[in-house]
mmCIF file of C-alpha atoms in Angstrom:
data_model
loop_
_atom_site.group_PDB
_atom_site.id
_atom_site.type_symbol
_atom_site.label_atom_id
_atom_site.label_comp_id
_atom_site.label_asym_id
_atom_site.label_seq_id
_atom_site.Cartn_x
_atom_site.Cartn_y
_atom_site.Cartn_z
ATOM 1 C CA LEU A 1 49.248 180.940 -56.857
ATOM 2 C CA SER A 2 51.739 181.738 -59.575
ATOM 3 C CA SER A 3 54.049 184.556 -58.628
ATOM 4 C CA ASP A 4 57.609 185.655 -59.140
ATOM 5 C CA VAL A 5 57.787 186.678 -55.477
ATOM 6 C CA PHE A 6 57.692 183.145 -54.053
ATOM 7 C CA TYR A 7 60.990 183.518 -52.254
ATOM 8 C CA ASN A 8 60.719 186.529 -50.004
ATOM 9 C CA ASP A 9 61.258 187.362 -46.365
ATOM 10 C CA LEU A 10 57.711 188.509 -45.644
ATOM 11 C CA PRO A 11 55.949 185.889 -43.517
ATOM 12 C CA GLU A 12 52.721 187.897 -43.759
ATOM 13 C CA ASP A 13 52.533 186.968 -47.469
ATOM 14 C CA SER A 14 52.475 183.262 -46.652
ATOM 15 C CA PHE A 15 49.865 183.874 -43.972
ATOM 16 C CA ALA A 16 47.675 185.807 -46.426
ATOM 17 C CA TRP A 17 48.011 183.044 -49.039
ATOM 18 C CA GLU A 18 47.041 180.387 -46.504
ATOM 19 C CA LYS A 19 44.087 182.496 -45.332
ATOM 20 C CA MET A 20 42.845 182.713 -48.957
ATOM 21 C CA GLY A 21 42.926 178.917 -49.261
ATOM 22 C CA ILE A 22 45.937 178.807 -51.569
ATOM 23 C CA LEU A 23 47.378 175.314 -51.448
ATOM 24 C CA ALA A 24 50.487 175.800 -53.559
ATOM 25 C CA VAL A 25 52.782 178.529 -54.792
ATOM 26 C CA GLU A 26 54.955 178.244 -57.856
ATOM 27 C CA MET A 27 57.245 180.789 -59.438
ATOM 28 C CA GLU A 28 57.775 179.836 -63.071
ATOM 29 C CA ALA A 29 54.413 179.729 -64.847
ATOM 30 C CA ALA A 30 53.791 183.473 -64.454
ATOM 31 C CA ALA A 31 56.949 184.273 -66.415
ATOM 32 C CA LEU A 32 56.271 181.521 -68.967
ATOM 33 C CA TYR A 33 52.769 182.822 -69.716
ATOM 34 C CA LEU A 34 53.912 186.453 -69.820
ATOM 35 C CA ASN A 35 56.680 185.677 -72.297
ATOM 36 C CA ALA A 36 54.349 183.533 -74.419
ATOM 37 C CA ALA A 37 51.756 186.324 -74.511
ATOM 38 C CA ARG A 38 54.379 188.856 -75.569
ATOM 39 C CA LEU A 39 55.381 186.569 -78.442
ATOM 40 C CA GLY A 40 51.807 185.656 -79.397
ATOM 41 C CA LYS A 41 52.446 181.997 -78.513
ATOM 42 C CA ASN A 42 50.500 179.406 -76.543
ATOM 43 C CA ALA A 43 51.938 178.034 -73.303
ATOM 44 C CA LEU A 44 51.088 175.177 -70.985
ATOM 45 C CA THR A 45 52.412 174.408 -67.544
ATOM 46 C CA ILE A 46 52.244 171.226 -65.511
ATOM 47 C CA CYS A 47 52.986 171.927 -61.879
ATOM 48 C CA THR A 48 54.071 169.550 -59.163
ATOM 49 C CA ILE A 49 54.045 170.171 -55.460
ATOM 50 C CA SER A 50 57.309 169.327 -53.752
ATOM 51 C CA ASP A 51 57.260 171.583 -50.683
ATOM 52 C CA ASN A 52 54.494 172.826 -48.424
ATOM 53 C CA PRO A 53 55.292 176.325 -47.112
ATOM 54 C CA PHE A 54 52.566 176.062 -44.483
ATOM 55 C CA THR A 55 53.473 172.712 -42.889
ATOM 56 C CA GLY A 56 57.176 172.590 -43.738
ATOM 57 C CA GLU A 57 56.851 169.261 -45.583
ATOM 58 C CA GLU A 58 59.354 168.953 -48.428
ATOM 59 C CA LEU A 59 60.931 166.481 -50.801
ATOM 60 C CA ASP A 60 64.645 165.869 -50.625
ATOM 61 C CA ALA A 61 66.901 166.472 -53.638
ATOM 62 C CA GLU A 62 66.875 162.807 -54.704
ATOM 63 C CA ALA A 63 63.077 162.633 -54.693
ATOM 64 C CA ARG A 64 62.866 165.870 -56.706
ATOM 65 C CA GLN A 65 65.233 164.415 -59.274
ATOM 66 C CA ASN A 66 63.635 160.978 -59.579
ATOM 67 C CA THR A 67 59.903 161.106 -58.840
ATOM 68 C CA PHE A 68 58.438 163.319 -61.568
ATOM 69 C CA THR A 69 59.597 161.344 -64.611
ATOM 70 C CA GLN A 70 56.267 159.563 -65.204
ATOM 71 C CA MET A 71 54.392 162.881 -65.118
ATOM 72 C CA MET A 72 56.724 164.308 -67.753
ATOM 73 C CA GLU A 73 56.432 161.204 -69.945
ATOM 74 C CA ILE A 74 52.620 161.413 -69.863
ATOM 75 C CA ALA A 75 52.723 165.119 -70.755
ATOM 76 C CA LEU A 76 55.053 164.527 -73.684
ATOM 77 C CA GLU A 77 52.937 161.626 -74.886
ATOM 78 C CA ILE A 78 49.731 163.657 -75.087
ATOM 79 C CA SER A 79 51.241 166.875 -76.465
#
């Protein structure tokens, strides 16, 4: 799910997302694609999953900073 309402205080939203089988929620691609469409540009997003809102699993700050480098290098290489 891509939404700009990822951070909210409504637990029923998370329950509804889980019930629909949504495995991940991110909050940046929706804005990226909307802005690209307004400008007549193409956009691409590569998403990573660092936190699980349903189980509470999450990466610490160091892991977030250091573990996605290879993914970014691959994306830059093929673009």
